[in-house]
Amino acid sequence: MRDDIQIDASRNTSPKKGISRAVKENIWGYLFISPWIIGFLGLTLGPLLFSLAASFTDYNITSKMNFIGFDNFARMFTIDDLFWTSLWNTFYYVIFSVPLTTAGAILIAVLLNQKIFGMKVFRTIYYLPAILSGVAVYFLWMQLLSPSTGLVNTFLGWFGIDGPAWLFDPEWTKPALILMKMWGVGGGMLLYLASLQGVSREMYEAADIEGATGLQKFFYITLPMISPIIFFDIITSTIGGFQIFQEAYVMTENGSGAPANSLLFYNLHMWNNAFKFFDMGYASAMAWILFIIVMILTVLNLKLGKRWVHYEGGENK
């Protein structure tokens, strides 16, 4: 009888089988992120793989996809002269716009970091262009850059300078867009301003004791301390520069990139092939070449960043 009681007791104290707490937490975690997973698979990874497959075909939306191998890529590098023109225009824009907008945003952030009465008003004024609607801004700048009646050339005329034709002169079209980009550096300025306010004042006080000048403090304290933000801004600005499209599409007739294809940027040329000529296979191949270019430049920036980016604690990562 006693043995039977001991057997029943051991049965009652045996662990219950079921889903553990950790597994339940994982299930709930996946349920919460399932909208993002579905969106990623359906709206990002799926189209990405489809474009990769289409780049090896003659896909044109209306007819059956036929596999043509690397013909689209061969055509891109050997037959399509506009490919090289669009690539050059895009590189020109990135090479000049990224350093100028980065330097401009840093300079404005340093000026707006001073403790002066009414500084909040100036910060708001400089940030406003960054939140204005893109298309409206493009039409505004088309009026400002008008050769005969634009305010820019009118202002230059006050100093006896004969302003260029801007958007009507192939040599000045890209500088005009870079000038427009400089006007909207408020977004980057806000990042640098927040970073500057996080720099320890003790460093500047120690530099004052050592007799450092303002320029020395700027180059040996300010820039190293905000270098991670500069690094982030350069990478994102480079990626964004290669994606330039709206400006050229809105500010040129029918998105042609005129005059003389000087505003035919890579994305605009790709869009024309995809949605004007319905050559989706060729446009997909162009998209993957752009992806490779941006990836190479991003990896190069990450490698070079270890030489000049300084993190808290004095370590480069």
PDB file of C-alpha atoms in Angstrom:
ATOM      1  CA  MET A   1       0.000   0.000   0.000  1.00  0.00           C
ATOM      2  CA  ARG A   2       2.799   2.410   0.912  1.00  0.00           C
ATOM      3  CA  ASP A   3       4.565   1.660  -2.371  1.00  0.00           C
ATOM      4  CA  ASP A   4       1.430   2.575  -4.323  1.00  0.00           C
ATOM      5  CA  ILE A   5       1.222   5.921  -2.498  1.00  0.00           C
ATOM      6  CA  GLN A   6       4.868   6.660  -3.334  1.00  0.00           C
ATOM      7  CA  ILE A   7       4.268   5.845  -7.024  1.00  0.00           C
ATOM      8  CA  ASP A   8       1.238   8.206  -7.157  1.00  0.00           C
ATOM      9  CA  ALA A   9       3.240  10.961  -5.465  1.00  0.00           C
ATOM     10  CA  SER A  10       6.048  10.617  -7.972  1.00  0.00           C
ATOM     11  CA  ARG A  11       3.512  10.875 -10.801  1.00  0.00           C
ATOM     12  CA  ASN A  12       2.036  14.068  -9.345  1.00  0.00           C
ATOM     13  CA  THR A  13       5.450  15.734  -8.947  1.00  0.00           C
ATOM     14  CA  SER A  14       6.606  14.905 -12.500  1.00  0.00           C
ATOM     15  CA  PRO A  15       7.079  17.993 -14.739  1.00  0.00           C
ATOM     16  CA  LYS A  16       4.154  18.876 -16.956  1.00  0.00           C
ATOM     17  CA  LYS A  17       4.690  18.710 -20.640  1.00  0.00           C
ATOM     18  CA  GLY A  18       3.874  21.842 -22.691  1.00  0.00           C
ATOM     19  CA  ILE A  19       5.299  24.916 -24.388  1.00  0.00           C
ATOM     20  CA  SER A  20       8.024  26.554 -22.378  1.00  0.00           C
ATOM     21  CA  ARG A  21       7.925  30.251 -21.480  1.00  0.00           C
ATOM     22  CA  ALA A  22      10.841  31.064 -23.757  1.00  0.00           C
ATOM     23  CA  VAL A  23       9.119  29.482 -26.751  1.00  0.00           C
ATOM     24  CA  LYS A  24       5.911  31.386 -25.979  1.00  0.00           C
ATOM     25  CA  GLU A  25       7.834  34.658 -25.835  1.00  0.00           C
ATOM     26  CA  ASN A  26       9.476  33.877 -29.175  1.00  0.00           C
ATOM     27  CA  ILE A  27       6.105  33.101 -30.746  1.00  0.00           C
ATOM     28  CA  TRP A  28       4.653  36.385 -29.507  1.00  0.00           C
ATOM     29  CA  GLY A  29       7.737  38.224 -30.719  1.00  0.00           C
ATOM     30  CA  TYR A  30       7.377  36.809 -34.232  1.00  0.00           C
ATOM     31  CA  LEU A  31       3.669  37.638 -34.218  1.00  0.00           C
ATOM     32  CA  PHE A  32       4.418  41.266 -33.358  1.00  0.00           C
ATOM     33  CA  ILE A  33       7.012  41.634 -36.117  1.00  0.00           C
ATOM     34  CA  SER A  34       5.022  39.598 -38.646  1.00  0.00           C
ATOM     35  CA  PRO A  35       3.658  42.737 -40.415  1.00  0.00           C
ATOM     36  CA  TRP A  36       7.242  43.853 -41.099  1.00  0.00           C
ATOM     37  CA  ILE A  37       8.265  40.342 -42.204  1.00  0.00           C
ATOM     38  CA  ILE A  38       5.306  40.108 -44.590  1.00  0.00           C
ATOM     39  CA  GLY A  39       6.042  43.582 -45.938  1.00  0.00           C
ATOM     40  CA  PHE A  40       9.734  42.785 -46.382  1.00  0.00           C
ATOM     41  CA  LEU A  41       9.074  39.520 -48.191  1.00  0.00           C
ATOM     42  CA  GLY A  42       6.265  40.886 -50.356  1.00  0.00           C
ATOM     43  CA  LEU A  43       7.408  44.453 -51.017  1.00  0.00           C
ATOM     44  CA  THR A  44      11.207  44.296 -50.793  1.00  0.00           C
ATOM     45  CA  LEU A  45      12.748  40.845 -51.162  1.00  0.00           C
ATOM     46  CA  GLY A  46      10.174  39.628 -53.694  1.00  0.00           C
ATOM     47  CA  PRO A  47      10.542  42.572 -56.126  1.00  0.00           C
ATOM     48  CA  LEU A  48      14.307  42.469 -55.592  1.00  0.00           C
ATOM     49  CA  LEU A  49      14.547  38.858 -56.726  1.00  0.00           C
ATOM     50  CA  PHE A  50      12.096  39.472 -59.557  1.00  0.00           C
ATOM     51  CA  SER A  51      14.187  42.395 -60.874  1.00  0.00           C
ATOM     52  CA  LEU A  52      17.296  40.221 -60.707  1.00  0.00           C
ATOM     53  CA  ALA A  53      15.579  37.553 -62.805  1.00  0.00           C
ATOM     54  CA  ALA A  54      14.147  40.158 -65.199  1.00  0.00           C
ATOM     55  CA  SER A  55      17.598  41.650 -65.803  1.00  0.00           C
ATOM     56  CA  PHE A  56      18.496  38.501 -67.745  1.00  0.00           C
ATOM     57  CA  THR A  57      15.373  38.654 -69.929  1.00  0.00           C
ATOM     58  CA  ASP A  58      13.718  40.878 -72.550  1.00  0.00           C
ATOM     59  CA  TYR A  59      10.809  41.591 -70.223  1.00  0.00           C
ATOM     60  CA  ASN A  60       8.618  44.452 -71.522  1.00  0.00           C
ATOM     61  CA  ILE A  61       5.426  43.997 -69.420  1.00  0.00           C
ATOM     62  CA  THR A  62       3.195  43.036 -72.368  1.00  0.00           C
ATOM     63  CA  SER A  63       4.901  39.912 -73.711  1.00  0.00           C
ATOM     64  CA  LYS A  64       6.419  36.742 -72.351  1.00  0.00           C
ATOM     65  CA  MET A  65       9.808  36.966 -70.634  1.00  0.00           C
ATOM     66  CA  ASN A  66      12.551  35.358 -72.715  1.00  0.00           C
ATOM     67  CA  PHE A  67      15.935  34.556 -71.246  1.00  0.00           C
ATOM     68  CA  ILE A  68      18.695  36.468 -73.077  1.00  0.00           C
ATOM     69  CA  GLY A  69      21.607  35.991 -70.681  1.00  0.00           C
ATOM     70  CA  PHE A  70      23.932  38.976 -70.255  1.00  0.00           C
ATOM     71  CA  ASP A  71      22.709  40.815 -73.362  1.00  0.00           C
ATOM     72  CA  ASN A  72      21.228  43.658 -71.317  1.00  0.00           C
ATOM     73  CA  PHE A  73      24.522  44.227 -69.512  1.00  0.00           C
ATOM     74  CA  ALA A  74      26.501  44.007 -72.751  1.00  0.00           C
ATOM     75  CA  ARG A  75      24.171  46.545 -74.366  1.00  0.00           C
ATOM     76  CA  MET A  76      24.599  48.827 -71.375  1.00  0.00           C
ATOM     77  CA  PHE A  77      28.387  49.018 -71.625  1.00  0.00           C
ATOM     78  CA  THR A  78      28.880  48.777 -75.390  1.00  0.00           C
ATOM     79  CA  ILE A  79      25.807  50.129 -77.225  1.00  0.00           C
ATOM     80  CA  ASP A  80      23.914  52.573 -75.002  1.00  0.00           C
ATOM     81  CA  ASP A  81      25.864  55.863 -75.096  1.00  0.00           C
ATOM     82  CA  LEU A  82      23.309  57.495 -72.803  1.00  0.00           C
ATOM     83  CA  PHE A  83      24.291  55.002 -70.092  1.00  0.00           C
ATOM     84  CA  TRP A  84      27.737  56.579 -69.814  1.00  0.00           C
ATOM     85  CA  THR A  85      26.292  60.085 -70.071  1.00  0.00           C
ATOM     86  CA  SER A  86      23.826  59.430 -67.258  1.00  0.00           C
ATOM     87  CA  LEU A  87      26.506  57.780 -65.128  1.00  0.00           C
ATOM     88  CA  TRP A  88      28.859  60.737 -65.605  1.00  0.00           C
ATOM     89  CA  ASN A  89      26.114  63.250 -64.745  1.00  0.00           C
ATOM     90  CA  THR A  90      25.315  61.336 -61.566  1.00  0.00           C
ATOM     91  CA  PHE A  91      28.951  61.050 -60.491  1.00  0.00           C
ATOM     92  CA  TYR A  92      29.442  64.771 -61.162  1.00  0.00           C
ATOM     93  CA  TYR A  93      26.470  65.594 -58.959  1.00  0.00           C
ATOM     94  CA  VAL A  94      27.604  63.295 -56.126  1.00  0.00           C
ATOM     95  CA  ILE A  95      31.248  64.404 -56.191  1.00  0.00           C
ATOM     96  CA  PHE A  96      30.360  68.067 -55.770  1.00  0.00           C
ATOM     97  CA  SER A  97      27.082  68.018 -53.852  1.00  0.00           C
ATOM     98  CA  VAL A  98      28.098  65.670 -51.024  1.00  0.00           C
ATOM     99  CA  PRO A  99      31.205  67.604 -49.834  1.00  0.00           C
ATOM    100  CA  LEU A 100      29.545  70.998 -50.305  1.00  0.00           C
ATOM    101  CA  THR A 101      26.324  70.121 -48.482  1.00  0.00           C
ATOM    102  CA  THR A 102      28.246  68.407 -45.687  1.00  0.00           C
ATOM    103  CA  ALA A 103      30.576  71.378 -45.200  1.00  0.00           C
ATOM    104  CA  GLY A 104      27.656  73.813 -45.436  1.00  0.00           C
ATOM    105  CA  ALA A 105      25.626  71.925 -42.843  1.00  0.00           C
ATOM    106  CA  ILE A 106      28.590  71.817 -40.435  1.00  0.00           C
ATOM    107  CA  LEU A 107      29.304  75.531 -40.877  1.00  0.00           C
ATOM    108  CA  ILE A 108      25.696  76.535 -40.280  1.00  0.00           C
ATOM    109  CA  ALA A 109      25.441  74.207 -37.268  1.00  0.00           C
ATOM    110  CA  VAL A 110      28.546  75.782 -35.711  1.00  0.00           C
ATOM    111  CA  LEU A 111      27.114  79.265 -36.238  1.00  0.00           C
ATOM    112  CA  LEU A 112      23.733  78.279 -34.806  1.00  0.00           C
ATOM    113  CA  ASN A 113      25.361  76.652 -31.787  1.00  0.00           C
ATOM    114  CA  GLN A 114      26.317  80.043 -30.367  1.00  0.00           C
ATOM    115  CA  LYS A 115      24.506  81.390 -27.314  1.00  0.00           C
ATOM    116  CA  ILE A 116      22.906  84.482 -28.845  1.00  0.00           C
ATOM    117  CA  PHE A 117      19.489  85.988 -28.188  1.00  0.00           C
ATOM    118  CA  GLY A 118      16.907  84.806 -30.739  1.00  0.00           C
ATOM    119  CA  MET A 119      18.988  81.849 -31.933  1.00  0.00           C
ATOM    120  CA  LYS A 120      15.947  79.548 -31.890  1.00  0.00           C
ATOM    121  CA  VAL A 121      14.316  81.709 -34.563  1.00  0.00           C
ATOM    122  CA  PHE A 122      17.368  81.392 -36.818  1.00  0.00           C
ATOM    123  CA  ARG A 123      17.464  77.630 -36.298  1.00  0.00           C
ATOM    124  CA  THR A 124      13.829  77.386 -37.381  1.00  0.00           C
ATOM    125  CA  ILE A 125      14.447  79.540 -40.464  1.00  0.00           C
ATOM    126  CA  TYR A 126      17.402  77.438 -41.616  1.00  0.00           C
ATOM    127  CA  TYR A 127      15.506  74.191 -41.043  1.00  0.00           C
ATOM    128  CA  LEU A 128      12.336  75.192 -42.931  1.00  0.00           C
ATOM    129  CA  PRO A 129      13.654  74.392 -46.465  1.00  0.00           C
ATOM    130  CA  ALA A 130      14.256  70.784 -45.391  1.00  0.00           C
ATOM    131  CA  ILE A 131      10.534  70.177 -44.745  1.00  0.00           C
ATOM    132  CA  LEU A 132       9.075  71.892 -47.808  1.00  0.00           C
ATOM    133  CA  SER A 133       7.460  69.806 -50.546  1.00  0.00           C
ATOM    134  CA  GLY A 134       9.954  68.742 -53.212  1.00  0.00           C
ATOM    135  CA  VAL A 135       7.914  69.501 -56.339  1.00  0.00           C
ATOM    136  CA  ALA A 136       6.891  72.939 -55.056  1.00  0.00           C
ATOM    137  CA  VAL A 137      10.523  73.748 -54.313  1.00  0.00           C
ATOM    138  CA  TYR A 138      11.584  72.697 -57.812  1.00  0.00           C
ATOM    139  CA  PHE A 139       9.058  75.032 -59.418  1.00  0.00           C
ATOM    140  CA  LEU A 140      10.183  77.804 -57.089  1.00  0.00           C
ATOM    141  CA  TRP A 141      13.800  77.355 -58.137  1.00  0.00           C
ATOM    142  CA  MET A 142      12.842  77.272 -61.799  1.00  0.00           C
ATOM    143  CA  GLN A 143      11.517  80.802 -61.271  1.00  0.00           C
ATOM    144  CA  LEU A 144      14.520  81.899 -59.216  1.00  0.00           C
ATOM    145  CA  LEU A 145      16.959  80.611 -61.860  1.00  0.00           C
ATOM    146  CA  SER A 146      15.164  82.160 -64.826  1.00  0.00           C
ATOM    147  CA  PRO A 147      17.897  83.850 -66.950  1.00  0.00           C
ATOM    148  CA  SER A 148      15.944  87.042 -67.572  1.00  0.00           C
ATOM    149  CA  THR A 149      13.557  87.524 -64.644  1.00  0.00           C
ATOM    150  CA  GLY A 150      14.955  85.253 -61.918  1.00  0.00           C
ATOM    151  CA  LEU A 151      15.963  86.742 -58.588  1.00  0.00           C
ATOM    152  CA  VAL A 152      19.366  85.006 -58.665  1.00  0.00           C
ATOM    153  CA  ASN A 153      20.515  86.738 -61.857  1.00  0.00           C
ATOM    154  CA  THR A 154      18.870  89.972 -60.734  1.00  0.00           C
ATOM    155  CA  PHE A 155      20.935  89.845 -57.533  1.00  0.00           C
ATOM    156  CA  LEU A 156      24.120  89.151 -59.500  1.00  0.00           C
ATOM    157  CA  GLY A 157      23.307  92.060 -61.784  1.00  0.00           C
ATOM    158  CA  TRP A 158      23.429  94.446 -58.835  1.00  0.00           C
ATOM    159  CA  PHE A 159      27.159  93.711 -58.662  1.00  0.00           C
ATOM    160  CA  GLY A 160      27.711  93.974 -62.410  1.00  0.00           C
ATOM    161  CA  ILE A 161      27.804  90.191 -62.917  1.00  0.00           C
ATOM    162  CA  ASP A 162      26.087  88.781 -65.994  1.00  0.00           C
ATOM    163  CA  GLY A 163      24.402  85.667 -64.638  1.00  0.00           C
ATOM    164  CA  PRO A 164      24.419  82.410 -66.626  1.00  0.00           C
ATOM    165  CA  ALA A 165      21.420  80.795 -68.278  1.00  0.00           C
ATOM    166  CA  TRP A 166      21.388  78.156 -65.512  1.00  0.00           C
ATOM    167  CA  LEU A 167      18.859  75.478 -66.481  1.00  0.00           C
ATOM    168  CA  PHE A 168      19.100  76.425 -70.166  1.00  0.00           C
ATOM    169  CA  ASP A 169      22.899  76.123 -70.392  1.00  0.00           C
ATOM    170  CA  PRO A 170      24.344  72.558 -70.346  1.00  0.00           C
ATOM    171  CA  GLU A 171      27.426  73.801 -68.487  1.00  0.00           C
ATOM    172  CA  TRP A 172      25.375  75.314 -65.663  1.00  0.00           C
ATOM    173  CA  THR A 173      22.500  72.867 -65.214  1.00  0.00           C
ATOM    174  CA  LYS A 174      24.222  70.599 -62.705  1.00  0.00           C
ATOM    175  CA  PRO A 175      25.738  73.510 -60.712  1.00  0.00           C
ATOM    176  CA  ALA A 176      22.202  74.925 -60.559  1.00  0.00           C
ATOM    177  CA  LEU A 177      20.907  71.726 -58.946  1.00  0.00           C
ATOM    178  CA  ILE A 178      23.847  71.675 -56.540  1.00  0.00           C
ATOM    179  CA  LEU A 179      23.032  75.283 -55.574  1.00  0.00           C
ATOM    180  CA  MET A 180      19.440  74.208 -54.966  1.00  0.00           C
ATOM    181  CA  LYS A 181      20.674  71.313 -52.840  1.00  0.00           C
ATOM    182  CA  MET A 182      22.789  73.690 -50.763  1.00  0.00           C
ATOM    183  CA  TRP A 183      19.646  75.659 -49.942  1.00  0.00           C
ATOM    184  CA  GLY A 184      18.151  72.631 -48.193  1.00  0.00           C
ATOM    185  CA  VAL A 185      20.989  71.628 -45.847  1.00  0.00           C
ATOM    186  CA  GLY A 186      18.773  72.204 -42.814  1.00  0.00           C
ATOM    187  CA  GLY A 187      18.230  68.485 -42.261  1.00  0.00           C
ATOM    188  CA  GLY A 188      21.938  67.766 -41.954  1.00  0.00           C
ATOM    189  CA  MET A 189      22.409  70.948 -39.955  1.00  0.00           C
ATOM    190  CA  LEU A 190      19.990  69.659 -37.323  1.00  0.00           C
ATOM    191  CA  LEU A 191      22.036  66.467 -36.888  1.00  0.00           C
ATOM    192  CA  TYR A 192      25.277  68.387 -36.505  1.00  0.00           C
ATOM    193  CA  LEU A 193      23.700  70.873 -34.119  1.00  0.00           C
ATOM    194  CA  ALA A 194      22.542  68.054 -31.839  1.00  0.00           C
ATOM    195  CA  SER A 195      26.001  66.501 -32.031  1.00  0.00           C
ATOM    196  CA  LEU A 196      27.744  69.787 -31.243  1.00  0.00           C
ATOM    197  CA  GLN A 197      25.650  70.291 -28.144  1.00  0.00           C
ATOM    198  CA  GLY A 198      26.888  66.936 -26.902  1.00  0.00           C
ATOM    199  CA  VAL A 199      30.563  67.917 -27.040  1.00  0.00           C
ATOM    200  CA  SER A 200      32.011  68.358 -23.555  1.00  0.00           C
ATOM    201  CA  ARG A 201      32.701  71.989 -22.626  1.00  0.00           C
ATOM    202  CA  GLU A 202      35.606  70.819 -20.473  1.00  0.00           C
ATOM    203  CA  MET A 203      37.595  70.085 -23.644  1.00  0.00           C
ATOM    204  CA  TYR A 204      37.181  73.649 -24.872  1.00  0.00           C
ATOM    205  CA  GLU A 205      38.077  75.011 -21.430  1.00  0.00           C
ATOM    206  CA  ALA A 206      41.239  72.906 -21.372  1.00  0.00           C
ATOM    207  CA  ALA A 207      42.115  74.138 -24.867  1.00  0.00           C
ATOM    208  CA  ASP A 208      41.596  77.745 -23.739  1.00  0.00           C
ATOM    209  CA  ILE A 209      44.024  77.185 -20.879  1.00  0.00           C
ATOM    210  CA  GLU A 210      46.594  75.866 -23.366  1.00  0.00           C
ATOM    211  CA  GLY A 211      46.087  78.953 -25.519  1.00  0.00           C
ATOM    212  CA  ALA A 212      44.443  77.237 -28.505  1.00  0.00           C
ATOM    213  CA  THR A 213      42.898  79.431 -31.170  1.00  0.00           C
ATOM    214  CA  GLY A 214      39.355  79.102 -32.466  1.00  0.00           C
ATOM    215  CA  LEU A 215      40.490  77.269 -35.603  1.00  0.00           C
ATOM    216  CA  GLN A 216      42.626  74.882 -33.594  1.00  0.00           C
ATOM    217  CA  LYS A 217      39.695  74.050 -31.322  1.00  0.00           C
ATOM    218  CA  PHE A 218      37.503  73.517 -34.375  1.00  0.00           C
ATOM    219  CA  PHE A 219      39.891  71.139 -36.160  1.00  0.00           C
ATOM    220  CA  TYR A 220      41.272  69.279 -33.117  1.00  0.00           C
ATOM    221  CA  ILE A 221      38.177  69.099 -30.879  1.00  0.00           C
ATOM    222  CA  THR A 222      34.954  69.885 -32.736  1.00  0.00           C
ATOM    223  CA  LEU A 223      35.506  67.897 -35.945  1.00  0.00           C
ATOM    224  CA  PRO A 224      36.909  64.752 -34.244  1.00  0.00           C
ATOM    225  CA  MET A 225      34.059  64.727 -31.727  1.00  0.00           C
ATOM    226  CA  ILE A 226      31.341  64.962 -34.393  1.00  0.00           C
ATOM    227  CA  SER A 227      33.158  62.727 -36.896  1.00  0.00           C
ATOM    228  CA  PRO A 228      30.695  59.798 -36.416  1.00  0.00           C
ATOM    229  CA  ILE A 229      27.844  62.088 -37.516  1.00  0.00           C
ATOM    230  CA  ILE A 230      29.920  63.347 -40.454  1.00  0.00           C
ATOM    231  CA  PHE A 231      30.609  59.745 -41.409  1.00  0.00           C
ATOM    232  CA  PHE A 232      26.914  58.850 -41.250  1.00  0.00           C
ATOM    233  CA  ASP A 233      25.963  61.952 -43.255  1.00  0.00           C
ATOM    234  CA  ILE A 234      28.513  61.246 -45.981  1.00  0.00           C
ATOM    235  CA  ILE A 235      27.297  57.671 -46.465  1.00  0.00           C
ATOM    236  CA  THR A 236      23.599  58.577 -46.550  1.00  0.00           C
ATOM    237  CA  SER A 237      24.213  61.639 -48.750  1.00  0.00           C
ATOM    238  CA  THR A 238      26.229  59.547 -51.208  1.00  0.00           C
ATOM    239  CA  ILE A 239      23.454  56.970 -51.459  1.00  0.00           C
ATOM    240  CA  GLY A 240      20.862  59.726 -51.828  1.00  0.00           C
ATOM    241  CA  GLY A 241      22.959  61.501 -54.455  1.00  0.00           C
ATOM    242  CA  PHE A 242      23.002  58.419 -56.671  1.00  0.00           C
ATOM    243  CA  GLN A 243      19.215  58.272 -56.372  1.00  0.00           C
ATOM    244  CA  ILE A 244      18.624  61.776 -57.734  1.00  0.00           C
ATOM    245  CA  PHE A 245      15.567  61.707 -59.969  1.00  0.00           C
ATOM    246  CA  GLN A 246      12.759  64.099 -59.060  1.00  0.00           C
ATOM    247  CA  GLU A 247      14.712  67.279 -59.725  1.00  0.00           C
ATOM    248  CA  ALA A 248      15.638  66.330 -63.279  1.00  0.00           C
ATOM    249  CA  TYR A 249      12.231  64.833 -64.031  1.00  0.00           C
ATOM    250  CA  VAL A 250      10.298  67.905 -62.884  1.00  0.00           C
ATOM    251  CA  MET A 251      12.682  70.618 -64.073  1.00  0.00           C
ATOM    252  CA  THR A 252      13.219  69.303 -67.627  1.00  0.00           C
ATOM    253  CA  GLU A 253      10.689  68.989 -70.422  1.00  0.00           C
ATOM    254  CA  ASN A 254       8.971  65.584 -70.294  1.00  0.00           C
ATOM    255  CA  GLY A 255      11.791  64.233 -68.143  1.00  0.00           C
ATOM    256  CA  SER A 256      14.173  64.312 -71.099  1.00  0.00           C
ATOM    257  CA  GLY A 257      17.215  65.503 -69.153  1.00  0.00           C
ATOM    258  CA  ALA A 258      17.637  68.434 -71.545  1.00  0.00           C
ATOM    259  CA  PRO A 259      19.468  70.545 -72.504  1.00  0.00           C
ATOM    260  CA  ALA A 260      21.948  68.280 -74.297  1.00  0.00           C
ATOM    261  CA  ASN A 261      21.274  65.438 -71.797  1.00  0.00           C
ATOM    262  CA  SER A 262      23.117  67.457 -69.133  1.00  0.00           C
ATOM    263  CA  LEU A 263      20.447  66.539 -66.558  1.00  0.00           C
ATOM    264  CA  LEU A 264      19.962  62.960 -67.713  1.00  0.00           C
ATOM    265  CA  PHE A 265      20.871  61.311 -64.440  1.00  0.00           C
ATOM    266  CA  TYR A 266      21.169  57.563 -64.024  1.00  0.00           C
ATOM    267  CA  ASN A 267      17.799  57.091 -62.335  1.00  0.00           C
ATOM    268  CA  LEU A 268      16.066  59.254 -64.926  1.00  0.00           C
ATOM    269  CA  HIS A 269      17.573  57.233 -67.776  1.00  0.00           C
ATOM    270  CA  MET A 270      16.525  54.036 -66.014  1.00  0.00           C
ATOM    271  CA  TRP A 271      12.993  55.378 -65.506  1.00  0.00           C
ATOM    272  CA  ASN A 272      12.711  56.347 -69.174  1.00  0.00           C
ATOM    273  CA  ASN A 273      13.711  52.841 -70.252  1.00  0.00           C
ATOM    274  CA  ALA A 274      11.261  51.270 -67.838  1.00  0.00           C
ATOM    275  CA  PHE A 275       8.158  53.445 -68.188  1.00  0.00           C
ATOM    276  CA  LYS A 276       8.584  55.263 -71.500  1.00  0.00           C
ATOM    277  CA  PHE A 277       9.999  52.467 -73.635  1.00  0.00           C
ATOM    278  CA  PHE A 278       8.720  49.626 -71.404  1.00  0.00           C
ATOM    279  CA  ASP A 279      12.116  47.924 -71.587  1.00  0.00           C
ATOM    280  CA  MET A 280      11.834  46.539 -68.078  1.00  0.00           C
ATOM    281  CA  GLY A 281      14.544  43.921 -68.518  1.00  0.00           C
ATOM    282  CA  TYR A 282      17.129  46.533 -69.465  1.00  0.00           C
ATOM    283  CA  ALA A 283      15.966  48.873 -66.678  1.00  0.00           C
ATOM    284  CA  SER A 284      16.295  46.031 -64.149  1.00  0.00           C
ATOM    285  CA  ALA A 285      19.857  45.419 -65.309  1.00  0.00           C
ATOM    286  CA  MET A 286      20.592  49.128 -64.853  1.00  0.00           C
ATOM    287  CA  ALA A 287      19.148  48.983 -61.335  1.00  0.00           C
ATOM    288  CA  TRP A 288      21.493  46.159 -60.368  1.00  0.00           C
ATOM    289  CA  ILE A 289      24.526  47.987 -61.762  1.00  0.00           C
ATOM    290  CA  LEU A 290      23.538  50.994 -59.646  1.00  0.00           C
ATOM    291  CA  PHE A 291      23.168  48.712 -56.625  1.00  0.00           C
ATOM    292  CA  ILE A 292      26.687  47.345 -57.171  1.00  0.00           C
ATOM    293  CA  ILE A 293      28.175  50.844 -57.568  1.00  0.00           C
ATOM    294  CA  VAL A 294      26.537  52.093 -54.372  1.00  0.00           C
ATOM    295  CA  MET A 295      27.604  48.974 -52.462  1.00  0.00           C
ATOM    296  CA  ILE A 296      31.227  49.386 -53.570  1.00  0.00           C
ATOM    297  CA  LEU A 297      31.291  53.047 -52.557  1.00  0.00           C
ATOM    298  CA  THR A 298      29.638  52.268 -49.217  1.00  0.00           C
ATOM    299  CA  VAL A 299      32.174  49.544 -48.421  1.00  0.00           C
ATOM    300  CA  LEU A 300      34.976  51.908 -49.461  1.00  0.00           C
ATOM    301  CA  ASN A 301      33.612  54.587 -47.135  1.00  0.00           C
ATOM    302  CA  LEU A 302      33.418  52.072 -44.299  1.00  0.00           C
ATOM    303  CA  LYS A 303      37.052  51.085 -44.857  1.00  0.00           C
ATOM    304  CA  LEU A 304      38.316  54.663 -45.090  1.00  0.00           C
ATOM    305  CA  GLY A 305      36.175  55.748 -42.153  1.00  0.00           C
ATOM    306  CA  LYS A 306      38.389  53.783 -39.753  1.00  0.00           C
ATOM    307  CA  ARG A 307      41.205  56.245 -40.462  1.00  0.00           C
ATOM    308  CA  TRP A 308      39.423  59.451 -39.498  1.00  0.00           C
ATOM    309  CA  VAL A 309      36.269  58.625 -37.524  1.00  0.00           C
ATOM    310  CA  HIS A 310      36.804  58.904 -33.768  1.00  0.00           C
ATOM    311  CA  TYR A 311      34.410  57.472 -31.226  1.00  0.00           C
ATOM    312  CA  GLU A 312      34.081  58.208 -27.551  1.00  0.00           C
ATOM    313  CA  GLY A 313      36.928  56.597 -25.679  1.00  0.00           C
ATOM    314  CA  GLY A 314      39.442  57.290 -28.456  1.00  0.00           C
ATOM    315  CA  GLU A 315      38.858  54.070 -30.370  1.00  0.00           C
ATOM    316  CA  ASN A 316      38.240  53.817 -34.122  1.00  0.00           C
ATOM    317  CA  LYS A 317      35.736  51.136 -35.091  1.00  0.00           C
TER     318      LYS A 317
END
